[in-house]
Short mmCIF file of C-alpha atoms in Angstrom, two decimals:
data_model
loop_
_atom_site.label_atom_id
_atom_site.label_comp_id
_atom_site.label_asym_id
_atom_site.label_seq_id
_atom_site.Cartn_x
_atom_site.Cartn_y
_atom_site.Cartn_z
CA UNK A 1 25.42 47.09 -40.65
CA UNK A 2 22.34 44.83 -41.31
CA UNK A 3 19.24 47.14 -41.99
CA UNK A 4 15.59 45.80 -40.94
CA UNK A 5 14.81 42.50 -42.28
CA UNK A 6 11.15 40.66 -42.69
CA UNK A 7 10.08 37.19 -43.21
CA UNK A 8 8.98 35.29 -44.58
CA UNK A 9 9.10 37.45 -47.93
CA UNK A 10 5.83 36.08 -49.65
CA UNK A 11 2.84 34.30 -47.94
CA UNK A 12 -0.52 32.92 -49.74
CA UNK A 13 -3.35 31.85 -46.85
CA UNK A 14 -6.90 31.07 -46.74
CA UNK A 15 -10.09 32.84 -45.46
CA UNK A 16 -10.17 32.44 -41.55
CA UNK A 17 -6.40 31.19 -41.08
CA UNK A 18 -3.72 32.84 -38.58
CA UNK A 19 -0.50 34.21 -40.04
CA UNK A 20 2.65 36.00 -38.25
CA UNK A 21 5.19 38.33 -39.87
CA UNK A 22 8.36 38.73 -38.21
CA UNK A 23 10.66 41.88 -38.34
CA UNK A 24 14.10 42.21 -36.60
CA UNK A 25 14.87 45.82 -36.22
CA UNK A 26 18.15 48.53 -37.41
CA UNK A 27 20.70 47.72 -35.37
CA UNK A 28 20.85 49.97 -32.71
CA UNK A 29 17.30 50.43 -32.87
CA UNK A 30 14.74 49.69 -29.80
CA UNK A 31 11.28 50.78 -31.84
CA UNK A 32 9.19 48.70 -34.08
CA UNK A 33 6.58 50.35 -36.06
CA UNK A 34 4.24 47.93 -38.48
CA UNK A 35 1.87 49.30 -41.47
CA UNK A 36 0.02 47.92 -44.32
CA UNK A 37 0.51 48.91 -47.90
CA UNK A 38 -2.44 48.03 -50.33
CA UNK A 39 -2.12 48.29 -53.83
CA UNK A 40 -1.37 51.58 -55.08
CA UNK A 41 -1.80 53.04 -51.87
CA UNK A 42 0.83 54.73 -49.12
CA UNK A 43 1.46 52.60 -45.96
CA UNK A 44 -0.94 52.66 -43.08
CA UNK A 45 0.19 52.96 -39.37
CA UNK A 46 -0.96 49.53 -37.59
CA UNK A 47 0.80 50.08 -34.34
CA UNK A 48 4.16 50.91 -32.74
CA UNK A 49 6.13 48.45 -30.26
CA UNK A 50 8.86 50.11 -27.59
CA UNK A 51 9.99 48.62 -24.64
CA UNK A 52 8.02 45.47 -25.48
CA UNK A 53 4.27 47.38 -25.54
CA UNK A 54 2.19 48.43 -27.80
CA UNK A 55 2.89 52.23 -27.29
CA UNK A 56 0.40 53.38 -30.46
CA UNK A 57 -2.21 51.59 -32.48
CA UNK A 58 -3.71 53.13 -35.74
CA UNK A 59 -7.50 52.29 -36.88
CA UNK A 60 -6.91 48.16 -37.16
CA UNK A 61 -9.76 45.80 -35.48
CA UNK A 62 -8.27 43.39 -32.66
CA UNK A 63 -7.81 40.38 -35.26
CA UNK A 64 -4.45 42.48 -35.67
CA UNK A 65 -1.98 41.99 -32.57
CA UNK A 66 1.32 41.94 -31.87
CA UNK A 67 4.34 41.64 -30.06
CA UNK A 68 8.06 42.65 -29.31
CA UNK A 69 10.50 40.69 -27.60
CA UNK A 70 13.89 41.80 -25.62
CA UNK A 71 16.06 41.93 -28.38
CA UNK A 72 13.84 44.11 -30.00
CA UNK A 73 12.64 41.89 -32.70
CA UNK A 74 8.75 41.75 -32.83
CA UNK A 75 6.04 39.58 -34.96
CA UNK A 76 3.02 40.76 -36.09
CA UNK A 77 -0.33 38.07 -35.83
CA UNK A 78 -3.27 38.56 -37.88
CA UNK A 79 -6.37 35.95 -37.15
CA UNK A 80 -9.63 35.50 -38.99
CA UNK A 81 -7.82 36.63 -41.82
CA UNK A 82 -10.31 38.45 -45.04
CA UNK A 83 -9.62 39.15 -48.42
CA UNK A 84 -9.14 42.51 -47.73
CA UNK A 85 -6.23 41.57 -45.49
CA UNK A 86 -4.13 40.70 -48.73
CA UNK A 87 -1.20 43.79 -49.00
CA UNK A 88 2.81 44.25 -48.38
CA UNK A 89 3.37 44.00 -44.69
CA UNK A 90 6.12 46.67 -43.27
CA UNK A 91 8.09 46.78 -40.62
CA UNK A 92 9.93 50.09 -39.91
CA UNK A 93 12.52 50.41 -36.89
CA UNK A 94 14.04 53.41 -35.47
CA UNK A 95 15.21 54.70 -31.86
CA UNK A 96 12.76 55.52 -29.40
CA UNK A 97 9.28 56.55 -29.52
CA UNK A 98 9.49 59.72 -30.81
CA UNK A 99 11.85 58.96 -33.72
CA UNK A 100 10.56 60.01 -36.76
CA UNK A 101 13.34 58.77 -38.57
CA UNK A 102 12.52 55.53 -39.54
CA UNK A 103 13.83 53.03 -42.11
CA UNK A 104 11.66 50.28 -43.29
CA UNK A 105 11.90 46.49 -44.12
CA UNK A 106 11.57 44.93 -47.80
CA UNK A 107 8.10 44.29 -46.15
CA UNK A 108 6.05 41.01 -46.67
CA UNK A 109 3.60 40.30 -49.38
CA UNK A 110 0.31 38.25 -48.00
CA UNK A 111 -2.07 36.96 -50.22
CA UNK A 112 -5.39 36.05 -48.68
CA UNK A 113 -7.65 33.43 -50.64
CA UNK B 1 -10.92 64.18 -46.76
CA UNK B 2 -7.68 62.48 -46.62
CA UNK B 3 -4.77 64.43 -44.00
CA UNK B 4 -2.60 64.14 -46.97
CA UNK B 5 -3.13 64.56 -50.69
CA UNK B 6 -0.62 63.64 -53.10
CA UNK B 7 -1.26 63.43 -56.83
CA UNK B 8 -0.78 59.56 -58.05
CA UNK B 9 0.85 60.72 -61.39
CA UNK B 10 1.57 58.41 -63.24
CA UNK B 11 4.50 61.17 -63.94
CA UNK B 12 6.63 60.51 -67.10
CA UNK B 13 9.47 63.33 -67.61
CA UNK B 14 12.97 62.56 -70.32
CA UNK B 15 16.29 61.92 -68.46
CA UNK B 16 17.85 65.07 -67.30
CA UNK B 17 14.77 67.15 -66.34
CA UNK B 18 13.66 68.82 -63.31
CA UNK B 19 10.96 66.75 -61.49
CA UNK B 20 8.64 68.58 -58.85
CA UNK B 21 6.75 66.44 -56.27
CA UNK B 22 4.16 68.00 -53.85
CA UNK B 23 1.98 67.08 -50.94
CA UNK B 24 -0.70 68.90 -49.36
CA UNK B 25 -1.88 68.26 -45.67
CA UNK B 26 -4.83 69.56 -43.78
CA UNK B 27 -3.17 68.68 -40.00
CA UNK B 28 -1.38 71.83 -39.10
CA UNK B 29 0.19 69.90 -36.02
CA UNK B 30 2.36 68.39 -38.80
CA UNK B 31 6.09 69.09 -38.04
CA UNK B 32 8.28 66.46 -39.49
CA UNK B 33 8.17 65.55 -43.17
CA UNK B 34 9.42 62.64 -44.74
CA UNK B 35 10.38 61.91 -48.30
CA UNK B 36 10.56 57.91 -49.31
CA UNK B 37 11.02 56.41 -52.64
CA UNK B 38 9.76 52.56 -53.19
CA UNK B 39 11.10 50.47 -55.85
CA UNK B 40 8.41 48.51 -57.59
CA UNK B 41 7.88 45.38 -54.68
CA UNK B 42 10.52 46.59 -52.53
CA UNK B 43 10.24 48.74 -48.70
CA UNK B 44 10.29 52.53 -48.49
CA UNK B 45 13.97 54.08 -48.64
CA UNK B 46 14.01 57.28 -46.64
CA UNK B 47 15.63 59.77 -49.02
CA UNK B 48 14.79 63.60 -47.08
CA UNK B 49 13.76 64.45 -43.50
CA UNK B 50 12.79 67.86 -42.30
CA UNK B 51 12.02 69.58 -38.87
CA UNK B 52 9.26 72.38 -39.32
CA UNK B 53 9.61 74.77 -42.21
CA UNK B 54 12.31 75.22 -44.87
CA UNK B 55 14.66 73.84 -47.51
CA UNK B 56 17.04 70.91 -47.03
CA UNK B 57 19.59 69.89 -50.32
CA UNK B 58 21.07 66.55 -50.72
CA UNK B 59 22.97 66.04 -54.12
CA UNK B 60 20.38 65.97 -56.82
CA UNK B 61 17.21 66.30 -54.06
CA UNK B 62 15.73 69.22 -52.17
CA UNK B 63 13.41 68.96 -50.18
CA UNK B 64 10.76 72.42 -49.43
CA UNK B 65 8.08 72.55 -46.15
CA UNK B 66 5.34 75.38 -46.42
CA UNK B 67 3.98 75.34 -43.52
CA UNK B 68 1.94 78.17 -43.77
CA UNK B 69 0.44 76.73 -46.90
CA UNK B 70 0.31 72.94 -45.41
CA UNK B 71 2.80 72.03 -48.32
CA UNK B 72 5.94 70.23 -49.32
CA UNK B 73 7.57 69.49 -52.48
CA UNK B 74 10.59 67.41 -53.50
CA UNK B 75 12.63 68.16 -56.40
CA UNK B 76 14.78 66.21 -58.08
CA UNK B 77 17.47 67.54 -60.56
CA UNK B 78 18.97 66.07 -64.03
CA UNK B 79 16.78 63.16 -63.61
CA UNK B 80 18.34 59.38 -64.36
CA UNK B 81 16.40 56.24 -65.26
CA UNK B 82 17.33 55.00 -62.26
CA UNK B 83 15.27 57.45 -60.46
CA UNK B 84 11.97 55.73 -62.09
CA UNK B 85 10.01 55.11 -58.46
CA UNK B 86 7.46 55.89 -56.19
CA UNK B 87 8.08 58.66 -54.16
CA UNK B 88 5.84 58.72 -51.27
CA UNK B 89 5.54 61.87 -48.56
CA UNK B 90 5.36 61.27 -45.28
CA UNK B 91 4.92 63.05 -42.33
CA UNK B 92 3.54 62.88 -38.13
CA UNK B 93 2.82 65.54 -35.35
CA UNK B 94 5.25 65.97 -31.57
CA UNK B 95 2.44 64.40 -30.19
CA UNK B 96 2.11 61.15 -32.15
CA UNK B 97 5.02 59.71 -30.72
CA UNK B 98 6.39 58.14 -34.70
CA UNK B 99 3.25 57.27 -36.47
CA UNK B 100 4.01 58.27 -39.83
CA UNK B 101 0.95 59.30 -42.20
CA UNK B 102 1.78 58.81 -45.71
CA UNK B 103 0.63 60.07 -48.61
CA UNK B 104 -1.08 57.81 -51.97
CA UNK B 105 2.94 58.12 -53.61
CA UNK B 106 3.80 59.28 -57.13
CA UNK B 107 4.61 56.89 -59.56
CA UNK B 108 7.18 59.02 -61.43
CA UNK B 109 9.25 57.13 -64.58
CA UNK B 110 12.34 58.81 -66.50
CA UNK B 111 12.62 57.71 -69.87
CA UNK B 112 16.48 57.69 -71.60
#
């Protein structure tokens, strides 16, 4: 049973450039939830994808969007990108909206220049 | 304030002890409560879930939920090397539909 996977694993981008992270979810699973993991900090919610909409959205500015397609799979698009952008990307997949249980991706690392 | 406080160690115990984790919370709409350990560069493995108050026991782990006192603990018995991680605490409200809120993580190493 293949668990959530992420690509690409490792990323290095310049100020201002585009980037998208792409996440195929548990098997089984229907929900995609993204966060961002500085260093030395816990994961913070970005948003949550079910049913191919953005369902919830934490406290990220627009330049953050994303999107899920029917086989559940979604990307994640950051433009303008900042410095402060740089962290491990996760992707976190579980069943339905309300599940709680949810089992995350090796993530992806972005470094911003 | 942050909703949840947890102490960023770094927490260095000798194989074979007893290692207590805790998280405090200020959101008393909190009812599930998560308990993830993250290898150094590596995604979150979900190691303890618990509804609402109580203990839960798997193997070596056990995981507590205070409610009344807006705190959890995990404990983890006869510690092994292999348990050198970061254990994040994790945890969301019925009304927030999945978004986990996590906790800094412990950086917690067991020395042979």
């Amino acid at each position: 049973d293949a668990g959530v996977t992420q690509s690409p694993t490792h990323l290095i981008k310049t100020r201002g450039q585009q980037v998208t992270l792409r996440c195929s979810p548990k098997s089984g699973h229907d929900t995609v939830s993204w966060y961002q993991q500085a260093l030395g900090q816990g994961p913070q919610f970005i948003f949550q994808y079910y049913e191919e909409e953005e369902r919830q959205r934490g406290n990220f500015p627009d330049r953050f969007s994303g999107h899920q397609f029917p086989n559940y799979s979604s990307e994640l698009n950051v433009n303008a990108l900042l410095l402060g952008d740089s962290a491990l990307y996760l992707c976190a997949s579980s069943y339905q909206t309300g599940g709680e249980t949810q089992y995350f991706g090796p993530g992806t690392r972005l470094l911003v220049l | 304030q942050k909703e949840v406080e947890q102490d960023p160690g770094p927490l260095s115990v000798p194989e074979g002890a007893i290692v207590s984790l805790n998280c405090t919370y200020s959101n008393s709409a909190f009812q599930y409560f998560m308990w993830y350990r993250q290898y150094s560069r590596k995604g979150p493995e979900l190691l303890m879930y618990t509804y609402s108050s109580g203990n839960k026991e798997d193997g070596r782990f056990t995981a507590q939920v205070d409610k009344s006192s807006k705190y959890i603990s995990l404990f983890i018995r006869d510690s092994q090397p292999s348990d050198s991680a970061t254990y994040l605490c994790a945890m969301s409200a019925n009304n927030q539909g999945g978004k986990l809120i996590f906790g800094q993580g412990t950086e917690l190493s067991v020395k042979p």
